[in-house]
mmCIF file of C-alpha atoms in Angstrom:
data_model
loop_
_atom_site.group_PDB
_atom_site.id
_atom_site.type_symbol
_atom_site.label_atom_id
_atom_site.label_comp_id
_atom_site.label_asym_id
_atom_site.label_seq_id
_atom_site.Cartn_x
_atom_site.Cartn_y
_atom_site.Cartn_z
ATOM 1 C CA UNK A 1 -8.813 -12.577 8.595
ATOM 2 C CA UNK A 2 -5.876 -11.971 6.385
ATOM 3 C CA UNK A 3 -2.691 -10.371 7.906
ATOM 4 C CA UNK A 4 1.084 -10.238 7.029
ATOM 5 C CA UNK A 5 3.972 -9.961 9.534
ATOM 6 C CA UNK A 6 7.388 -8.768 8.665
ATOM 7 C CA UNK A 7 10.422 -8.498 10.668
ATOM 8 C CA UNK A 8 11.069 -4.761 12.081
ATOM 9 C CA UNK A 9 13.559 -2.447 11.225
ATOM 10 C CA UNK A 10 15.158 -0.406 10.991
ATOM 11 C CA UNK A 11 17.938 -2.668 9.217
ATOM 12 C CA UNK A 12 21.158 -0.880 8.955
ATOM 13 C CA UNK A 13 23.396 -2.797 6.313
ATOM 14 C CA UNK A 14 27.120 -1.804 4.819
ATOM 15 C CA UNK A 15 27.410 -1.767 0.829
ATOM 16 C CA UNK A 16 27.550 -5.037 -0.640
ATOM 17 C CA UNK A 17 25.565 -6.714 2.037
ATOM 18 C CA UNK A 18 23.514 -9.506 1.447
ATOM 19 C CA UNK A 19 20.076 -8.877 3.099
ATOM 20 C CA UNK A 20 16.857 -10.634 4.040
ATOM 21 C CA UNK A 21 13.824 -8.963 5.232
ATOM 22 C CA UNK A 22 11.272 -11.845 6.560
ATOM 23 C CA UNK A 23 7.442 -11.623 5.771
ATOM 24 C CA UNK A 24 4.961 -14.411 6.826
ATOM 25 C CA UNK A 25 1.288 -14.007 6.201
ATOM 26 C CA UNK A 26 -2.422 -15.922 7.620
ATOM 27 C CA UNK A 27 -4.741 -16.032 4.882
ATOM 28 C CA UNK A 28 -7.571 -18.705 3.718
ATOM 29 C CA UNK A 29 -7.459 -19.809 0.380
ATOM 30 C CA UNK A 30 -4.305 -19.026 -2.003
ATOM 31 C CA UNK A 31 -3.322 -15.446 -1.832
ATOM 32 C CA UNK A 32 -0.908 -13.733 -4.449
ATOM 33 C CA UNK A 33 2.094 -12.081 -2.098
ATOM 34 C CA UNK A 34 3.907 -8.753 -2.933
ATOM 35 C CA UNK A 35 6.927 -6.580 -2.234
ATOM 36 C CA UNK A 36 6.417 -2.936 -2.286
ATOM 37 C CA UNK A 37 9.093 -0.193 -1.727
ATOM 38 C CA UNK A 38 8.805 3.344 -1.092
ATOM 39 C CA UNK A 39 11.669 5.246 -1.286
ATOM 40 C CA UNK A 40 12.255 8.472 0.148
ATOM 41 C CA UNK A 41 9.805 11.279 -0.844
ATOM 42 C CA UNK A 42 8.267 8.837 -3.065
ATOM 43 C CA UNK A 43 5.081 6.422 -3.521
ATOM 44 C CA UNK A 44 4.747 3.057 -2.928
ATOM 45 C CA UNK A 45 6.427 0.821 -5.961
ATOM 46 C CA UNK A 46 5.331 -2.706 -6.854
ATOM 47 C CA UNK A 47 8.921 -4.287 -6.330
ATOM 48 C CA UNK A 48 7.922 -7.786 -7.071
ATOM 49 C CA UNK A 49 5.246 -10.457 -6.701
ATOM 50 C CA UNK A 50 4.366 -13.840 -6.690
ATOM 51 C CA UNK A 51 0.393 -15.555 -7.802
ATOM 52 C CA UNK A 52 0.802 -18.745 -6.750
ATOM 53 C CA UNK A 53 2.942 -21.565 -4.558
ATOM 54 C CA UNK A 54 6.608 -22.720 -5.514
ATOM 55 C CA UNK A 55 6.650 -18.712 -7.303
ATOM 56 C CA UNK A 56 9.920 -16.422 -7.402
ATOM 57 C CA UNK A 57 9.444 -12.931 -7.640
ATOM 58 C CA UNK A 58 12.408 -10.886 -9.182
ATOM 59 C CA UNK A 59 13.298 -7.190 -9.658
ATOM 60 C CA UNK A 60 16.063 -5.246 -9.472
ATOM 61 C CA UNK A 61 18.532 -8.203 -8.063
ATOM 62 C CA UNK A 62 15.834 -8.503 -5.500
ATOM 63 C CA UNK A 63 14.042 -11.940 -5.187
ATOM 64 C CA UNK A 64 11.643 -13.798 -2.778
ATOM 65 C CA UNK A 65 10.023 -17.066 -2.944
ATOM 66 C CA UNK A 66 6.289 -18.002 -2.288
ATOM 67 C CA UNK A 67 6.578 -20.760 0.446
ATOM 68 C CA UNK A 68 3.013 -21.939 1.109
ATOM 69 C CA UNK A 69 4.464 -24.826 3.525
ATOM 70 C CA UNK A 70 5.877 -22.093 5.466
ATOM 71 C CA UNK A 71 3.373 -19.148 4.332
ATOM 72 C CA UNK A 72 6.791 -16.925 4.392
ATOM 73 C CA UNK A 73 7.642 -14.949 1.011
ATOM 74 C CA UNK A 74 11.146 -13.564 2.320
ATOM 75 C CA UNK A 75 12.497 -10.685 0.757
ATOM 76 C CA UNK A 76 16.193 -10.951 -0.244
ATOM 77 C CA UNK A 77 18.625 -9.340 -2.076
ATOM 78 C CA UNK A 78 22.593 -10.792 -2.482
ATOM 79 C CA UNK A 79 24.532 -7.097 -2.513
ATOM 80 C CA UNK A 80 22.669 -4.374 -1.601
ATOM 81 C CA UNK A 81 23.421 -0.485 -2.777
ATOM 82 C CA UNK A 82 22.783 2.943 -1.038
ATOM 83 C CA UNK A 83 20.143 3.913 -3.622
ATOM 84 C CA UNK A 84 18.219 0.420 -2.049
ATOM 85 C CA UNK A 85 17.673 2.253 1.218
ATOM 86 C CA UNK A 86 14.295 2.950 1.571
ATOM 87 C CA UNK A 87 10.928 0.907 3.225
ATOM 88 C CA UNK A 88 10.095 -2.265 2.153
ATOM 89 C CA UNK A 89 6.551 -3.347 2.479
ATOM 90 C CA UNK A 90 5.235 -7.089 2.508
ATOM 91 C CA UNK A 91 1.470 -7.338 1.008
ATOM 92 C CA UNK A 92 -1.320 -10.080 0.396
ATOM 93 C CA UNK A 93 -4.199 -10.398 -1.798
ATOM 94 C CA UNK A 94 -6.746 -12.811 -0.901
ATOM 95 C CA UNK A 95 -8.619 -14.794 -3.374
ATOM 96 C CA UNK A 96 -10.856 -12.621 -5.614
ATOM 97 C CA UNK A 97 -10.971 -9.081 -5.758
ATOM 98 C CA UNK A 98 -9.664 -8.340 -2.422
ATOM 99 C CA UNK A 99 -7.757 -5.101 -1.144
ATOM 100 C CA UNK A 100 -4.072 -5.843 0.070
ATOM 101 C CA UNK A 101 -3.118 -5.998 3.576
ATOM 102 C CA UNK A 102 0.269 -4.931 4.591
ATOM 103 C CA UNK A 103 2.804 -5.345 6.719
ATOM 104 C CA UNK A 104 3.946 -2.638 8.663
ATOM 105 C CA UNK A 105 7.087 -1.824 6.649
ATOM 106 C CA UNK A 106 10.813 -2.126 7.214
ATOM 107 C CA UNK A 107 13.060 0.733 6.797
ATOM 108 C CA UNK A 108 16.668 -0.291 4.950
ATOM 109 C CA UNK A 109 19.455 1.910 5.461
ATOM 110 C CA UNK A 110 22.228 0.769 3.663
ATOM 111 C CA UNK A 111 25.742 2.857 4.270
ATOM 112 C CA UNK A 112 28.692 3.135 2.006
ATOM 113 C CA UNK B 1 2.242 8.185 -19.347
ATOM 114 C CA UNK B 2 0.290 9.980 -16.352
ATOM 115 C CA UNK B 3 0.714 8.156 -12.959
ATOM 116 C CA UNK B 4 -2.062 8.521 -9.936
ATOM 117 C CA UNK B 5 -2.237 11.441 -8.762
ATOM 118 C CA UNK B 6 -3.694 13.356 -5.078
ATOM 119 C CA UNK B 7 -4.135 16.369 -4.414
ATOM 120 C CA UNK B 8 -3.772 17.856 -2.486
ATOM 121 C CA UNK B 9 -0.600 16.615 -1.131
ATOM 122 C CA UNK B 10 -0.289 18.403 1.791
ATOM 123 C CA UNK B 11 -3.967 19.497 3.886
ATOM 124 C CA UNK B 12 -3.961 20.933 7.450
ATOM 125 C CA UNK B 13 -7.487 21.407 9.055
ATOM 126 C CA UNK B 14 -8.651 22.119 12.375
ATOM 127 C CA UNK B 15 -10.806 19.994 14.738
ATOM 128 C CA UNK B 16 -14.025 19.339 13.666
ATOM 129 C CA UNK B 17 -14.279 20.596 9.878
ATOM 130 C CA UNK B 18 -15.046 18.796 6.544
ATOM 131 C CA UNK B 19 -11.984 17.406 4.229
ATOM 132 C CA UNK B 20 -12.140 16.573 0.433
ATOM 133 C CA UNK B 21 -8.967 14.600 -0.832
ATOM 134 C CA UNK B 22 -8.957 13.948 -4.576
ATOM 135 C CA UNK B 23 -7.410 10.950 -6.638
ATOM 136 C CA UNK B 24 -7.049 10.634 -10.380
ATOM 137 C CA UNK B 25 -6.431 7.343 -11.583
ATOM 138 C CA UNK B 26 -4.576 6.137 -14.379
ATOM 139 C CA UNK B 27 -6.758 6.052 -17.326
ATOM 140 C CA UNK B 28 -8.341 3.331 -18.431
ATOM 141 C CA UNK B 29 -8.332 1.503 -14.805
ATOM 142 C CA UNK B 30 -11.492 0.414 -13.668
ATOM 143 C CA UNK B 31 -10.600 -0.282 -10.312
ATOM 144 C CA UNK B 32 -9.928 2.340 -7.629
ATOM 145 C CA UNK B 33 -8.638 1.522 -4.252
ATOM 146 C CA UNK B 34 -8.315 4.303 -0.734
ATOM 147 C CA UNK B 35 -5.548 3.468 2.003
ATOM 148 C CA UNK B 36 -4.957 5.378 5.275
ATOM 149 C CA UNK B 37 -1.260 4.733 6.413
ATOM 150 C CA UNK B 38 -0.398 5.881 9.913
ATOM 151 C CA UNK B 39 2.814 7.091 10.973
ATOM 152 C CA UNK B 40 5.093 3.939 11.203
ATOM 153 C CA UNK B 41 2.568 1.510 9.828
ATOM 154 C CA UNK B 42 1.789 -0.387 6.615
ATOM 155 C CA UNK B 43 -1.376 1.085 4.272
ATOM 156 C CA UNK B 44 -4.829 -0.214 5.563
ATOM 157 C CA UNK B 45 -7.668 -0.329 3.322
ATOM 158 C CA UNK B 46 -10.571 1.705 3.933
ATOM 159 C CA UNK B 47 -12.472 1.376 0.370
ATOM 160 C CA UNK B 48 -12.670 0.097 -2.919
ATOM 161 C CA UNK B 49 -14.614 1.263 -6.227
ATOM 162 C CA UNK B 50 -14.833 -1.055 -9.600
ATOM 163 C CA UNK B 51 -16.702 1.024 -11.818
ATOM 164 C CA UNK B 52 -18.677 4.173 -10.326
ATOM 165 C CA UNK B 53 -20.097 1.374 -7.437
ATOM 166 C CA UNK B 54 -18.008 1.144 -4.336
ATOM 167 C CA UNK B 55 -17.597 -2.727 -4.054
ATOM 168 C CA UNK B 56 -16.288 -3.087 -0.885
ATOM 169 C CA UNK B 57 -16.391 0.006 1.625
ATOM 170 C CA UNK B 58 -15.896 -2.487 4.708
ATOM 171 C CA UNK B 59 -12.535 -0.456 5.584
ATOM 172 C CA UNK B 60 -13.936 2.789 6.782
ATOM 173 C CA UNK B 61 -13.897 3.520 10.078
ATOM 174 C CA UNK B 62 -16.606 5.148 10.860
ATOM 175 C CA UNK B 63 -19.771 7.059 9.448
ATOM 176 C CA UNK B 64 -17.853 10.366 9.579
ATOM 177 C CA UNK B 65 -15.785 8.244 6.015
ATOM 178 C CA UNK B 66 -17.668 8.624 2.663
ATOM 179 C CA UNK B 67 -16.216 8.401 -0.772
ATOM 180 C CA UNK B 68 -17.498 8.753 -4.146
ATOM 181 C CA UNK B 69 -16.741 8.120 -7.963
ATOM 182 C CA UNK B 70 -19.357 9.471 -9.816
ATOM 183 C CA UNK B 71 -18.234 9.299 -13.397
ATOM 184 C CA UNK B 72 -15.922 5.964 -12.589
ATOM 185 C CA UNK B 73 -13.185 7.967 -13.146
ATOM 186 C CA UNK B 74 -11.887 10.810 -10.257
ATOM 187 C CA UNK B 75 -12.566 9.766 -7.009
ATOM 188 C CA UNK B 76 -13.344 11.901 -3.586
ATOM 189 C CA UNK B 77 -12.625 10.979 -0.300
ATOM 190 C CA UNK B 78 -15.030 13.240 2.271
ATOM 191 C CA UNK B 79 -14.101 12.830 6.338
ATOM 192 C CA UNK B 80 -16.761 14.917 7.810
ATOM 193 C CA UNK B 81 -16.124 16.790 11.424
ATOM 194 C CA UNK B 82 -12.443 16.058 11.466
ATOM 195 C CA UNK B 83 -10.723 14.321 14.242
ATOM 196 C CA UNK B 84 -7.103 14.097 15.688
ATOM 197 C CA UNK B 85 -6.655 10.726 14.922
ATOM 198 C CA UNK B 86 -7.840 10.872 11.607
ATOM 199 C CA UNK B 87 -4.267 12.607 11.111
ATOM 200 C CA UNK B 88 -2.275 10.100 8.740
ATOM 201 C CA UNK B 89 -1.321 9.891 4.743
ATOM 202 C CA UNK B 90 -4.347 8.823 2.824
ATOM 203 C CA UNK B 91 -3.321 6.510 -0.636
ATOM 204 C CA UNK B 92 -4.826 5.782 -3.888
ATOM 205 C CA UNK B 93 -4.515 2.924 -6.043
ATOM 206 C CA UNK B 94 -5.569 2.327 -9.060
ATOM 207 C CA UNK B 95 -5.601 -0.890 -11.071
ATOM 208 C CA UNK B 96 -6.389 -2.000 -14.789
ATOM 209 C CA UNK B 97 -9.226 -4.257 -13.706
ATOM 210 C CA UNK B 98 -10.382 -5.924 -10.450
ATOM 211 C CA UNK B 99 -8.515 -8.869 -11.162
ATOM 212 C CA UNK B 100 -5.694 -7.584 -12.090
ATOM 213 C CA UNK B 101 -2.939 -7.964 -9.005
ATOM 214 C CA UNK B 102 -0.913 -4.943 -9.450
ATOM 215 C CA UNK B 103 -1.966 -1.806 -7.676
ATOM 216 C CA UNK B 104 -0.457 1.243 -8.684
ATOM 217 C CA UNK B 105 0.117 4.054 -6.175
ATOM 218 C CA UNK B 106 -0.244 8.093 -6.028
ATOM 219 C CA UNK B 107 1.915 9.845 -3.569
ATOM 220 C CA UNK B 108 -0.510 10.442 -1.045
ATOM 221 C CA UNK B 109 -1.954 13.145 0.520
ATOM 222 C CA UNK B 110 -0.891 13.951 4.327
ATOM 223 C CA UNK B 111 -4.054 15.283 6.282
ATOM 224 C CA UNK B 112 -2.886 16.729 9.287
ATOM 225 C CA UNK B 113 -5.954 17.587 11.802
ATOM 226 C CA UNK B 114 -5.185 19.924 14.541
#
């Protein structure tokens, strides 16, 4: 079946940082990949997503790439802020109407 | 305009007794999605409505898991004779139409069973 597999956290970065959360994912035909974020005390946000090969995904000076040679879709960001610490989620949807699978989250703590 | 919402958003039961968790969508979606996220863990599907009709229910994880949308609108989550591991933070989604990709989230409600 359909899974996704992110690195684990928790990631500790300094301001400014440049960071890169991995995701890879198994899935049969071609899913559409997404980045949610869920910051503290608050619900899961769509961050960013990408339908089909070759895609970027961009939002808030975050960006990640769908690599279907490498079925990664890496999260990265080039200088990250306090107000970006939170968890960051890595999500498929298979072909159709399917559900998403997750990953199981990475927390970002990012220090001034 | 109005977001998802859950209520409620915080429910502590005892061992073996009947929970109703309640999610309003965003009006005007047609599709209506329940997650269970564990502590630590991504969201994992349990069931799926389009329309009143639950189109895929494949996700729950057990009999004791029922859910209804009767008008296509609201929808209930029942967990009958409540277990300890059925302690987690149970998510909504709702989403214009089933093939639209983005899922929009509520805030959850956190069941804790004791």
């Amino acid at each position: 079946g359909n899974s996704v597999t992110q690195m684990e956290g928790p990631v500790t970065l300094s301001e400014e940082a440049f960071l890169t959360i991995n995701c890879t994912y198994t899935a049969t035909g071609y899913p559409s990949l997404f980045w949610y974020v869920q910051y503290p005390g608050e619900g899961l946000q769509l961050l960013l997503k990408a339908t089909k090969a070759d895609d970027k995904g961009s939002n808030k000076g975050f960006e990640a790439t769908y690599r279907k040679e490498t079925t990664s879709f890496h999260l990265e960001k080039g200088s990250v802020q306090v107000s970006d610490s939170a968890v960051y989620f890595c999500a498929l949807s298979g072909s159709g109407n399917t559900p998403l699978v997750f990953g199981k989250g990475t927390r970002l703590s990012v220090i001034a | 305009g109005a977001g998802v919402s859950q209520t409620p958003s915080n429910k502590v039961t005892e061992k073996g007794k009947y929970v109703e968790l309640r999610c309003d969508p965003i009006s005007g979606h047609t599709a209506l999605y329940w997650y269970r996220q564990s502590l630590g863990q991504g969201p994992e599907f349990l069931i799926y409505f389009q329309g009143t009709g639950a189109a895929d229910d494949s996700g729950l994880p057990n009999d004791r898991f029922f859910a209804v949308r009767p008008e296509g609108s609201v929808s209930t989550l029942k967990i009958q004779r409540t277990e300890r591991g059925d302690s987690a933070v149970y998510l909504c989604a709702s989403s214009f139409s089933p093939g639209e990709s983005e899922q929009y989230f509520g805030p959850g409600t956190r069941l804790t069973v004791t």
